[in-house]
Each structure stands twice: as structure tokens, then as C-alpha cells.
Amino acid sequence: MTDRALAVVRAGALTTVQDRGRPGHAHLGVPRSGALDRPAADLVNRLVGNPPETAVLETTLNGCAVRPRSTVTVAVAGAPCRVTVDGRPAAWGAPVRVPGGALLDVGPAVSGVRAYVGVSGGIAVEPVLGSRSTDLLSGLGPPPLADGTVLSLGRPAAVHARVDVAPQAAPPDELVLRVTLGPRDGWFTPEAVRTFVSRAYRVSSASNRIGLRTEGPALERARPGELPSEGMVLGAVQVPPDGRPVVFLADHPTTGGYPVIAVVRAADLPAAAQAAPGTPVRFVAVRRR
Amino acid sequence: MNVLLVGEDALLVEVSSGDEAQALHAELLRRRAEGSLSAREIVPAARTVLLDGLDTPARLAAELTAADLPPAPPRAGHVVEIPVRYDGPDLADVAAHWGVPEHEVARIHGDTEFRVAFCGFAPGFGYLTGLPPRYDVPRRATPRTAVPAGSVALAGPYTGVYPRSSPGGWQLIGTTDAVLWDHARVPAALLSPGTRVRFVPEAGS
């Protein structure tokens, strides 16, 4: 192994390698996967001079710590957190030079859930179907980071970015998700559909990269029985038998058997990735454009 | 044919049978190959085909609603042969459901030409149809926490082979050494929608 590598000192609760995922393979049962907060992943790549499809680290709640073997430029964005290099405070949301052998520590999220760590050259694990993303549902891509893991890095771009700092949306105090109803809203009572788009839900601690689970009023079905398996899209709001809506995120299954009452607009999903357990959620019905 | 809008850029096309879903899937793939349809994902399932990543979903919805679905194309392509040992722990239960002696399960299953109706559940897991409806079996009342990779299994009208160890409630009738999914191989999936499949009983099973 060359010195273009990162040693994982503290893997954190769940840190995975993510890029833009592997769309186009759903017919083989392969989820799309990819960074949940794509604007944040794009930003850290931009800050360190990587192309947008470069693989980054996605942390969950309590960050991670890594030690590069040679000097690299890193950037941390997404969930706001304390960043240190060998114990000294470093910038969040801006490029930071980390000397070889120094310890980069990405602290717990002050707000939000997922921080993104971009490294000049990018994380160079072996791609699977064109993507380096860890897919927690189907087990494709590299396993989640463990203490002691060593990750190879790619070659940095010859030309460095000229961005010093970039504005970012703050993680939401209340998550407002715009939805278009259907395709299976007819499987619910009219009262349940009204409840869905008018009452408050909360983000459940059972949420993960597969789905944002919610707690709140149960949605009553108008039609009993089973729905045959059908294809699912990113942002589909599926309602399992307990009646609590689940918003499908990047590692969602490709087919499912529970009715989808609505679909969340793609533009609202990055905020869903940063909504901590307990955050209030409102689903707002909008017309198709 | 019933066409439902899904979110901003997807359609779910509903048909009345699994055979129609397979025919529609073949037709949509044909249109995409000739360049008259642009879709990032075309996902067949039991009674539907999902089209995702469309530029003009509403226009396509109107067009599909008005269209007559061509009949399923003749079964083309080679047949994937999967060697099987009919030694599954649920063989006796399946034989009882079918009302035949155990060795007849292998003969009936091995004499059937299957076709992959759709994939899902795990990369490389195909839902294979081909057995007549009288051979439908229920899922097990209590799913197993771990079904070994290579298990050949039945549920409802479908046959499937587990690409890797996972929980599952299907009735296990046999095992195969065939590799259903290998991401280092091209293609990674042994089975994809439309693939013709035959199970070949291994000698001595």
C-alpha cells in the first residue's frame, strides 16, 4: 500500500463510504444508495478540488477520526460539528490541510445527523457496479468503517479548488416534506389521507439509510389485503401495517409490498437526512409541476 | 392498462397479469433500446412496471394509456441451467401440498421451463414463474432467521434461489452451487428479468 491512505482511528457509530450511488440497476434488485445529503457531499468534494462523483465519508451522529499517511486537504460539512487536527481546532465547511501522521477528528454533530468528510483524491475503495457506496440493505460496496481500517486514497486533482468557505442550509428544527399523493393513496381512507398531510409526525430513532421512520397518528387503510410487489422510487412514503409512514432514502429496496401513499420531492430529501430523532415532520401535499 | 403517476418523474403501469407485466416490460425495453423511450430505471414486478427518471411522465402516461400492448415476444435467448440437489428441509411439506410423493417434486420442478418475472429482495434474487397455479405453496408460518445461500425455494407462484444467506420464509426444496450474484463478474447477476431458466436435478438427488 502506498502512503496515499487514511487509517481509521475512531470509526464512530456508523461511518460509510458514499458517492453518487448506483442508479440504473433496480431491475436487478440493486438499490441506488449514495450520499443521503448529496449537496453536502458535493460541497466537500468541491472544497478539496475533487470531481463531484468522488467518494467521501458519511458519518452518523458522533463523527469519526482518521489519520492520513501523507499530507492531504480535507473538508467537513453537512451536520455542524467540531473539527480538530492533532487536538487543535480547525475550520468546518472549509478546506483544511492535514499533515501526514496527524489526527483529524470530526466531532459529534452539534445539530443534524450526518457529516461528510471529503479528502483530496477521494476514497479509492474498489467500485461495485460503478459506485464505491456502501449499501446497508444489500451489502454491496465496502463494509462500514471499523477502527483500524485503512482506506486507499486516489490521486488529487492537479488544479485545486478556489473555494475557501461555502454557505450551507442549517439542519431543520422542523422537517417539512413536500409530497405528491399516490400512487396508492386510494388504499387509504380519505380521513387517513387528510391526517397524513395535516397532522404532525416525529422522526423515529429507528430511522436509517434505508428509510426515515416516523411516529405519529396511524394511517388507516381503506382496502385490506396484500398489494403485489411493485417498484419503488426514492422518496416513496410507504405505509406498513402499523400505519406509520416510512420515507424511503438511498438504500431503499427496489420493490415493496405495502402501499405508497405519496412521494417526497427529491429536493427535500437532503434535509430528511439531517433530521435527528424527535424532529417534528410535516408532510405537505403539493401539485405536480 | 392503468397508468399511475409516481412523484415528479416516474410512472407505475398496472396490468392484469404477470404475463402482461412481462410483455409490457419487454416492449418498454425494446422502446428504450430503439431510442423512443428515455428512462433511468425500468422495473418490472408482479403486476406492474415502474418507469423512473422520465422527462415527460404525463405525456408518456397518456400515450401508454392509449396504446395497445403487443403480445409477449416469443421466448428468445439461451436457457440458464441451474444444477439442483433436491434435498431441502421443506421438501416433504411441499410434496404434501402438491399431493405427490417427494421424488415427484424434483421431477415436476425439473421439467418446468421458468422465466424471471422480476428481481428484488436482494441483488440477484429473481422471482421465477412457470409452474402451473395448482403448485402454488404458502410461505412458511414462521420465517427462518437464516436461509443458506444457494437455497432453491418456493413461495406463492414463484421459485427463487437465495444469492446469499438471509432471513426468509420461502419453502426450501433444494440447494445449488450456482453463483447467483458476483459483482466481479459481467454481468454480476446470473438472472435478470426475462431470463429463461431450467433446474437440472443433479445425479443422485
Coordinates of C-alpha atoms in Angstrom, one line a residue:
Chain A
M1 CA 0.0 0.0 0.0
T2 CA 1.3 3.5 -0.9
D3 CA 1.2 6.4 1.5
R4 CA -1.9 7.7 -0.2
A5 CA -4.1 6.2 2.5
L6 CA -6.2 7.0 5.6
A7 CA -6.1 4.9 8.8
V8 CA -9.4 4.9 10.7
V9 CA -8.7 5.6 14.4
R10 CA -12.3 6.1 15.6
A11 CA -14.9 4.7 13.2
G12 CA -17.9 6.3 15.1
A13 CA -21.4 5.0 15.3
L14 CA -21.7 4.4 11.6
T15 CA -19.3 5.8 9.0
T16 CA -19.6 4.7 5.4
V17 CA -18.0 5.4 2.1
Q18 CA -20.5 7.2 -0.2
D19 CA -20.6 8.7 -3.7
R20 CA -23.5 9.3 -6.1
G21 CA -24.6 5.6 -5.8
R22 CA -25.5 3.1 -8.4
P23 CA -28.8 4.1 -10.1
G24 CA -30.0 2.1 -13.1
H25 CA -29.8 -1.4 -11.6
A26 CA -33.1 -1.5 -9.7
H27 CA -34.4 -4.2 -12.1
L28 CA -31.7 -6.5 -10.7
G29 CA -32.7 -5.8 -7.1
V30 CA -29.8 -3.3 -6.6
P31 CA -30.7 -0.2 -4.5
R32 CA -29.4 3.2 -5.8
S33 CA -27.6 4.0 -2.5
G34 CA -25.2 7.1 -2.4
A35 CA -24.8 10.0 -0.1
L36 CA -28.0 10.9 1.8
D37 CA -27.2 14.6 1.9
R38 CA -25.9 15.0 -1.6
P39 CA -25.4 18.8 -1.5
A40 CA -23.1 18.3 1.5
A41 CA -21.2 15.6 -0.2
D42 CA -20.8 17.7 -3.4
L43 CA -19.7 20.6 -1.3
V44 CA -16.8 18.8 0.5
N45 CA -15.6 17.5 -2.9
R46 CA -15.7 21.0 -4.3
L47 CA -13.8 22.4 -1.3
V48 CA -10.9 19.9 -1.7
G49 CA -10.9 20.1 -5.5
N50 CA -12.4 16.7 -6.3
P51 CA -14.9 15.9 -9.2
P52 CA -18.5 15.6 -7.8
E53 CA -18.6 11.8 -8.2
T54 CA -15.7 11.3 -5.9
A55 CA -16.2 9.0 -2.8
V56 CA -16.4 10.7 0.6
L57 CA -17.0 9.6 4.2
E58 CA -20.5 9.9 5.6
T59 CA -20.7 9.8 9.5
T60 CA -23.7 9.3 11.7
L61 CA -24.2 11.4 14.9
N62 CA -20.8 11.1 16.5
G63 CA -18.3 11.7 13.7
C64 CA -15.1 9.8 13.3
A65 CA -11.3 10.2 13.5
V66 CA -8.8 9.4 10.8
R67 CA -5.0 9.7 10.3
P68 CA -3.8 10.3 6.8
R69 CA -0.4 8.8 5.9
S70 CA 0.6 11.7 3.8
T71 CA -0.4 15.4 3.8
V72 CA -3.9 15.8 2.4
T73 CA -6.6 18.5 2.1
V74 CA -9.9 17.7 3.8
A75 CA -13.2 19.4 4.2
V76 CA -16.0 18.6 6.6
A77 CA -19.6 19.7 6.0
G78 CA -23.2 18.5 6.4
A79 CA -24.0 18.3 10.1
P80 CA -22.2 21.1 12.0
C81 CA -19.5 19.7 14.3
R82 CA -16.2 20.4 16.0
V83 CA -13.2 19.6 13.8
T84 CA -9.7 19.3 15.2
V85 CA -6.3 18.4 13.8
D86 CA -4.0 16.9 16.5
G87 CA -6.3 18.4 19.0
R88 CA -6.2 22.0 17.6
P89 CA -9.5 23.5 16.3
A90 CA -9.8 23.5 12.5
A91 CA -12.4 25.0 10.2
W92 CA -15.7 23.3 9.5
G93 CA -17.1 23.9 5.9
A94 CA -13.7 25.0 4.5
P95 CA -10.6 23.3 3.2
V96 CA -8.2 22.2 5.9
R97 CA -4.6 20.9 5.4
V98 CA -3.9 17.8 7.5
P99 CA -0.2 16.8 7.6
G100 CA 0.7 13.2 7.1
G101 CA 0.5 11.4 10.5
A102 CA -1.7 14.0 12.1
L103 CA -5.1 13.0 13.6
L104 CA -8.2 14.6 12.0
D105 CA -11.1 14.3 14.5
V106 CA -14.7 15.0 13.3
G107 CA -16.7 15.5 16.5
P108 CA -20.3 14.7 17.3
A109 CA -23.0 16.5 15.4
V110 CA -24.0 19.7 17.2
S111 CA -27.2 19.6 15.2
G112 CA -28.2 17.4 12.3
V113 CA -27.1 13.8 11.9
R114 CA -24.6 13.2 9.1
A115 CA -21.3 14.9 8.5
Y116 CA -19.3 14.5 5.2
V117 CA -15.6 14.3 5.1
G118 CA -14.0 15.0 1.7
V119 CA -10.4 14.1 1.1
S120 CA -8.2 15.4 -1.8
G121 CA -8.0 12.5 -4.2
G122 CA -11.1 10.8 -2.7
I123 CA -11.6 7.4 -1.0
A124 CA -10.4 4.8 -3.5
V125 CA -12.1 1.6 -2.5
E126 CA -12.9 -0.9 -5.2
P127 CA -16.1 0.2 -7.1
V128 CA -19.1 -2.2 -7.4
L129 CA -21.3 -1.6 -10.4
G130 CA -19.6 1.7 -10.9
S131 CA -20.0 3.0 -7.4
R132 CA -18.0 3.0 -4.2
S133 CA -21.1 3.5 -2.0
T134 CA -21.8 1.2 1.0
D135 CA -25.3 -0.1 0.6
L136 CA -26.5 -1.2 4.0
L137 CA -29.6 -3.0 2.7
S138 CA -28.0 -5.3 0.2
G139 CA -24.4 -5.3 1.5
L140 CA -22.8 -4.0 -1.7
G141 CA -19.8 -1.8 -1.5
P142 CA -17.3 -1.6 1.3
P143 CA -18.4 -2.5 4.8
P144 CA -19.0 0.3 7.3
L145 CA -15.7 1.7 8.7
A146 CA -14.2 -0.2 11.6
D147 CA -11.4 1.0 13.9
G148 CA -8.1 0.1 12.2
T149 CA -9.5 0.1 8.7
V150 CA -7.0 1.5 6.2
L151 CA -8.6 3.2 3.1
S152 CA -6.6 4.0 0.0
L153 CA -6.9 7.5 -1.5
G154 CA -6.9 8.4 -5.1
R155 CA -4.7 11.0 -6.8
P156 CA -5.6 14.6 -6.1
A157 CA -6.6 16.8 -9.0
A158 CA -3.8 18.8 -10.5
V159 CA -5.8 22.0 -10.1
H160 CA -7.0 22.9 -6.7
A161 CA -10.4 24.5 -5.9
R162 CA -10.5 28.2 -5.3
V163 CA -13.3 28.0 -2.7
D164 CA -12.5 28.9 0.8
V165 CA -15.8 28.7 2.5
A166 CA -19.4 28.0 1.4
P167 CA -22.8 28.7 2.9
Q168 CA -24.9 25.7 3.9
A169 CA -28.5 25.2 5.0
A170 CA -28.8 24.6 8.7
P171 CA -30.3 21.2 9.8
P172 CA -34.0 21.6 10.2
D173 CA -35.8 22.3 13.5
E174 CA -38.9 21.1 11.8
L175 CA -38.8 18.9 8.7
V176 CA -41.3 20.0 6.0
L177 CA -41.5 17.4 3.3
R178 CA -43.5 18.3 0.1
V179 CA -45.3 15.3 -1.3
T180 CA -47.3 14.4 -4.3
L181 CA -50.0 11.9 -3.4
G182 CA -50.1 8.5 -5.0
P183 CA -49.7 6.0 -6.5
R184 CA -51.6 4.1 -3.8
D185 CA -53.3 6.9 -1.8
G186 CA -56.6 5.2 -2.8
W187 CA -55.7 2.3 -0.5
F188 CA -56.3 4.6 2.5
T189 CA -59.4 6.2 3.9
P190 CA -60.0 9.8 3.0
E191 CA -59.6 10.6 6.7
A192 CA -56.2 8.9 6.7
V193 CA -55.0 10.9 3.7
R194 CA -56.2 14.1 5.5
T195 CA -54.4 13.0 8.6
F196 CA -51.2 12.3 6.7
V197 CA -51.0 15.8 5.2
S198 CA -52.2 17.8 8.2
R199 CA -51.0 16.2 11.4
A200 CA -47.5 16.3 12.9
Y201 CA -45.2 13.3 12.9
R202 CA -41.8 12.9 14.5
V203 CA -38.6 11.3 13.3
S204 CA -38.2 7.9 14.9
S205 CA -34.9 6.7 16.3
A206 CA -35.4 3.6 14.1
S207 CA -34.6 5.7 11.1
N208 CA -31.5 4.7 9.0
R209 CA -30.1 5.0 5.4
I210 CA -33.0 2.7 4.2
G211 CA -35.8 4.8 5.5
L212 CA -36.9 7.8 7.6
R213 CA -39.3 6.2 10.0
T214 CA -41.9 8.3 11.7
E215 CA -44.0 8.3 14.9
G216 CA -47.5 9.8 14.9
P217 CA -51.1 9.0 14.1
A218 CA -51.5 5.7 12.3
L219 CA -53.0 5.8 8.8
E220 CA -56.0 3.6 8.3
R221 CA -56.3 1.5 5.2
A222 CA -59.5 1.6 3.2
R223 CA -58.5 -1.6 1.3
P224 CA -57.5 -4.7 3.2
G225 CA -55.3 -7.4 1.8
E226 CA -51.9 -7.6 0.2
L227 CA -50.5 -5.4 -2.6
P228 CA -48.4 -7.5 -5.0
S229 CA -44.8 -6.4 -5.1
E230 CA -44.2 -3.3 -7.1
G231 CA -41.3 -1.0 -8.0
M232 CA -40.3 1.8 -5.5
V233 CA -38.8 5.2 -6.1
L234 CA -36.5 7.3 -3.9
G235 CA -38.7 9.3 -1.5
A236 CA -41.6 6.9 -1.7
V237 CA -43.7 7.1 1.5
Q238 CA -44.6 3.5 2.3
V239 CA -47.1 2.7 5.0
P240 CA -46.5 -0.7 6.7
P241 CA -49.3 -2.4 8.7
D242 CA -48.5 -0.3 11.8
G243 CA -49.8 2.7 9.8
R244 CA -46.7 4.9 10.4
P245 CA -45.3 6.4 7.2
V246 CA -41.7 5.5 6.2
V247 CA -39.9 7.7 3.7
F248 CA -37.5 5.7 1.6
L249 CA -34.0 7.0 1.4
A250 CA -31.0 6.0 -0.7
D251 CA -30.6 2.3 0.4
H252 CA -34.4 1.6 -0.1
P253 CA -35.5 -1.7 -1.5
T254 CA -36.3 -1.8 -5.3
T255 CA -39.7 -3.4 -4.8
G256 CA -42.1 -3.5 -1.9
G257 CA -45.5 -4.9 -0.9
Y258 CA -47.0 -2.1 1.2
P259 CA -48.9 0.8 -0.4
V260 CA -47.1 4.0 -1.2
I261 CA -49.4 6.9 -0.1
A262 CA -47.2 9.7 -1.6
V263 CA -43.7 10.6 -2.9
V264 CA -41.5 13.2 -1.3
R265 CA -39.9 15.7 -3.7
A266 CA -36.2 14.9 -4.3
A267 CA -35.2 18.4 -3.3
D268 CA -36.5 17.8 0.2
L269 CA -34.6 14.6 0.9
P270 CA -31.2 16.1 1.9
A271 CA -33.0 17.8 4.9
A272 CA -34.5 14.4 5.8
A273 CA -31.0 13.0 6.0
Q274 CA -30.2 15.6 8.7
A275 CA -33.4 15.4 10.8
A276 CA -32.4 14.0 14.2
P277 CA -34.7 11.6 16.0
G278 CA -37.6 13.5 17.7
T279 CA -37.6 16.3 15.0
P280 CA -41.2 17.2 14.0
V281 CA -42.2 16.2 10.5
R282 CA -45.0 17.6 8.4
F283 CA -46.0 16.2 5.0
V284 CA -47.4 19.0 2.8
A285 CA -49.3 18.0 -0.3
V286 CA -48.3 19.9 -3.5
R287 CA -49.4 19.6 -7.1
R288 CA -47.2 18.1 -9.6
R289 CA -45.3 20.7 -11.6
Chain B
M1 CA -53.7 -1.0 -18.6
N2 CA -53.8 1.6 -15.8
V3 CA -51.1 4.2 -15.6
L4 CA -50.4 5.9 -12.3
L5 CA -48.2 9.0 -11.7
V6 CA -45.5 8.4 -9.1
G7 CA -43.9 11.6 -7.6
E8 CA -42.5 14.0 -10.2
D9 CA -40.8 11.9 -12.7
A10 CA -42.0 8.3 -12.5
L11 CA -44.9 6.2 -13.7
L12 CA -46.3 2.9 -12.4
V13 CA -48.1 0.9 -15.2
E14 CA -50.5 -1.6 -13.8
V15 CA -51.7 -4.6 -15.9
S16 CA -53.9 -7.5 -15.0
S17 CA -51.5 -10.5 -15.0
G18 CA -47.9 -11.4 -14.5
D19 CA -47.6 -12.4 -18.2
E20 CA -48.9 -9.0 -19.3
A21 CA -46.3 -7.3 -17.0
Q22 CA -43.5 -9.4 -18.6
A23 CA -44.8 -8.5 -22.1
L24 CA -45.0 -4.8 -21.2
H25 CA -41.5 -4.9 -19.7
A26 CA -40.2 -6.4 -22.9
E27 CA -41.9 -3.8 -25.0
L28 CA -40.6 -0.9 -22.9
L29 CA -37.0 -2.3 -23.1
R30 CA -37.5 -2.5 -26.9
R31 CA -38.5 1.2 -27.0
R32 CA -35.6 2.2 -24.8
A33 CA -33.2 0.3 -27.0
E34 CA -34.5 1.9 -30.2
G35 CA -34.3 5.3 -28.5
S36 CA -38.0 6.2 -28.4
L37 CA -38.2 6.0 -24.6
S38 CA -35.8 7.6 -22.1
A39 CA -36.0 6.1 -18.6
R40 CA -33.3 5.7 -16.0
E41 CA -35.0 2.6 -14.4
I42 CA -37.5 0.1 -15.9
V43 CA -38.5 -2.1 -13.0
P44 CA -40.9 -5.0 -13.6
A45 CA -42.8 -6.5 -10.7
A46 CA -45.7 -8.9 -10.1
R47 CA -48.4 -6.9 -11.9
T48 CA -46.7 -3.6 -12.7
V49 CA -43.8 -2.0 -14.4
L50 CA -42.2 1.1 -12.8
L51 CA -40.6 3.7 -15.1
D52 CA -38.3 6.1 -13.2
G53 CA -36.3 9.1 -14.3
L54 CA -38.7 10.3 -17.1
D55 CA -38.5 13.7 -18.7
T56 CA -42.2 14.0 -19.6
P57 CA -44.1 11.4 -17.4
A58 CA -47.6 12.9 -18.0
R59 CA -47.2 12.7 -21.8
L60 CA -45.9 9.2 -21.6
A61 CA -48.8 8.2 -19.3
A62 CA -51.3 9.5 -21.9
E63 CA -49.5 7.7 -24.7
L64 CA -49.3 4.4 -22.8
T65 CA -53.0 4.5 -21.8
A66 CA -54.0 4.9 -25.4
A67 CA -51.6 2.2 -26.7
D68 CA -52.4 -1.5 -27.3
L69 CA -49.9 -3.7 -25.6
P70 CA -48.2 -6.0 -28.2
P71 CA -48.4 -9.7 -27.2
A72 CA -45.4 -11.1 -25.3
P73 CA -42.5 -11.7 -27.7
P74 CA -41.6 -15.3 -28.3
R75 CA -39.2 -16.6 -25.7
A76 CA -35.8 -15.9 -27.0
G77 CA -32.3 -16.2 -25.7
H78 CA -30.5 -19.1 -24.2
V79 CA -31.7 -21.0 -21.2
V80 CA -29.7 -20.7 -18.0
E81 CA -29.4 -24.2 -16.4
I82 CA -29.1 -24.3 -12.7
P83 CA -28.0 -27.7 -11.2
V84 CA -30.0 -28.6 -8.1
R85 CA -29.9 -31.2 -5.4
Y86 CA -33.5 -31.7 -4.3
D87 CA -32.6 -32.0 -0.6
G88 CA -34.4 -29.0 1.1
P89 CA -35.8 -29.3 4.6
D90 CA -39.3 -28.4 3.3
L91 CA -39.4 -31.0 0.5
A92 CA -41.9 -33.2 2.4
D93 CA -44.2 -30.2 3.2
V94 CA -44.2 -29.2 -0.5
A95 CA -44.8 -32.7 -1.6
A96 CA -47.8 -32.8 0.8
H97 CA -49.2 -29.5 -0.6
W98 CA -48.8 -30.8 -4.1
G99 CA -50.3 -34.2 -3.2
V100 CA -47.4 -36.1 -4.7
P101 CA -44.5 -38.3 -3.4
E102 CA -41.3 -36.4 -2.6
H103 CA -39.4 -37.6 -5.6
E104 CA -42.1 -36.2 -7.9
V105 CA -41.4 -32.6 -6.6
A106 CA -37.9 -32.8 -8.3
R107 CA -39.4 -34.2 -11.5
I108 CA -42.2 -31.6 -11.8
H109 CA -39.8 -28.7 -10.9
G110 CA -37.0 -30.0 -13.1
D111 CA -39.4 -30.5 -16.1
T112 CA -40.6 -26.9 -15.9
E113 CA -39.2 -24.0 -18.0
F114 CA -39.1 -20.9 -15.8
R115 CA -38.8 -17.3 -16.7
V116 CA -37.5 -14.5 -14.4
A117 CA -40.6 -12.3 -13.9
F118 CA -38.8 -9.7 -11.8
C119 CA -35.9 -9.2 -9.3
G120 CA -35.9 -7.7 -5.9
F121 CA -35.4 -8.6 -2.2
A122 CA -31.6 -8.9 -2.7
P123 CA -29.2 -8.2 -5.7
G124 CA -29.6 -11.2 -8.0
F125 CA -32.7 -12.6 -6.4
G126 CA -35.2 -13.5 -9.2
Y127 CA -38.9 -14.3 -8.9
L128 CA -39.3 -17.1 -11.4
T129 CA -42.6 -18.1 -12.9
G130 CA -43.6 -21.2 -14.9
L131 CA -45.2 -23.7 -12.5
P132 CA -48.9 -24.1 -13.1
P133 CA -51.1 -22.4 -10.4
R134 CA -52.0 -25.8 -8.8
Y135 CA -48.5 -25.9 -7.5
D136 CA -48.7 -22.6 -5.6
V137 CA -47.5 -23.0 -2.0
P138 CA -47.9 -20.7 1.1
R139 CA -44.9 -19.1 2.8
R140 CA -43.8 -20.8 6.0
A141 CA -45.8 -19.7 9.1
T142 CA -42.5 -18.8 10.8
P143 CA -39.7 -17.4 8.6
R144 CA -36.2 -18.8 9.1
T145 CA -33.7 -16.3 10.5
A146 CA -31.1 -17.6 8.1
V147 CA -31.6 -19.3 4.8
P148 CA -28.3 -20.6 3.4
A149 CA -27.0 -19.1 0.1
G150 CA -27.9 -21.3 -2.8
S151 CA -31.2 -22.5 -1.4
V152 CA -33.8 -23.2 -4.0
A153 CA -37.2 -22.2 -2.7
L154 CA -40.9 -21.8 -3.5
A155 CA -43.5 -19.3 -2.3
G156 CA -46.9 -18.5 -3.9
P157 CA -46.5 -18.9 -7.7
Y158 CA -42.7 -18.2 -7.5
T159 CA -39.5 -20.1 -7.4
G160 CA -36.3 -18.4 -6.3
V161 CA -32.7 -19.0 -5.4
Y162 CA -31.1 -17.2 -2.4
P163 CA -28.0 -15.4 -3.7
R164 CA -26.6 -15.0 -0.1
S165 CA -27.6 -16.1 3.4
S166 CA -30.6 -14.0 4.6
P167 CA -33.7 -14.4 6.6
G168 CA -36.6 -15.8 4.6
G169 CA -40.0 -17.5 4.7
W170 CA -39.9 -19.5 1.5
Q171 CA -40.2 -23.3 1.3
L172 CA -36.8 -24.8 0.8
I173 CA -36.8 -27.7 -1.7
G174 CA -33.1 -27.9 -2.7
T175 CA -29.7 -26.4 -3.0
T176 CA -27.4 -25.3 -5.8
D177 CA -23.8 -24.4 -6.2
A178 CA -24.6 -21.9 -8.9
V179 CA -23.4 -18.4 -8.1
L180 CA -26.4 -16.1 -8.5
W181 CA -24.5 -12.8 -7.8
D182 CA -20.8 -12.0 -8.3
H183 CA -20.0 -8.3 -8.6
A184 CA -16.7 -9.1 -10.1
R185 CA -18.4 -10.9 -13.0
V186 CA -20.1 -9.3 -16.1
P187 CA -23.0 -9.4 -15.8
A188 CA -23.0 -9.6 -12.0
A189 CA -26.5 -11.2 -11.9
L190 CA -26.9 -14.7 -13.3
L191 CA -30.7 -13.9 -13.6
S192 CA -32.3 -10.8 -14.9
P193 CA -35.9 -10.1 -15.8
G194 CA -36.9 -12.2 -18.9
T195 CA -34.1 -14.8 -18.5
R196 CA -35.3 -18.4 -19.2
V197 CA -34.2 -20.9 -16.5
R198 CA -34.2 -24.6 -16.1
F199 CA -33.4 -26.5 -13.0
V200 CA -31.4 -29.6 -13.7
P201 CA -31.5 -32.3 -11.0
E202 CA -28.0 -33.4 -10.1
A203 CA -27.3 -37.1 -10.3
G204 CA -28.3 -39.0 -7.1
S205 CA -30.8 -36.3 -5.9

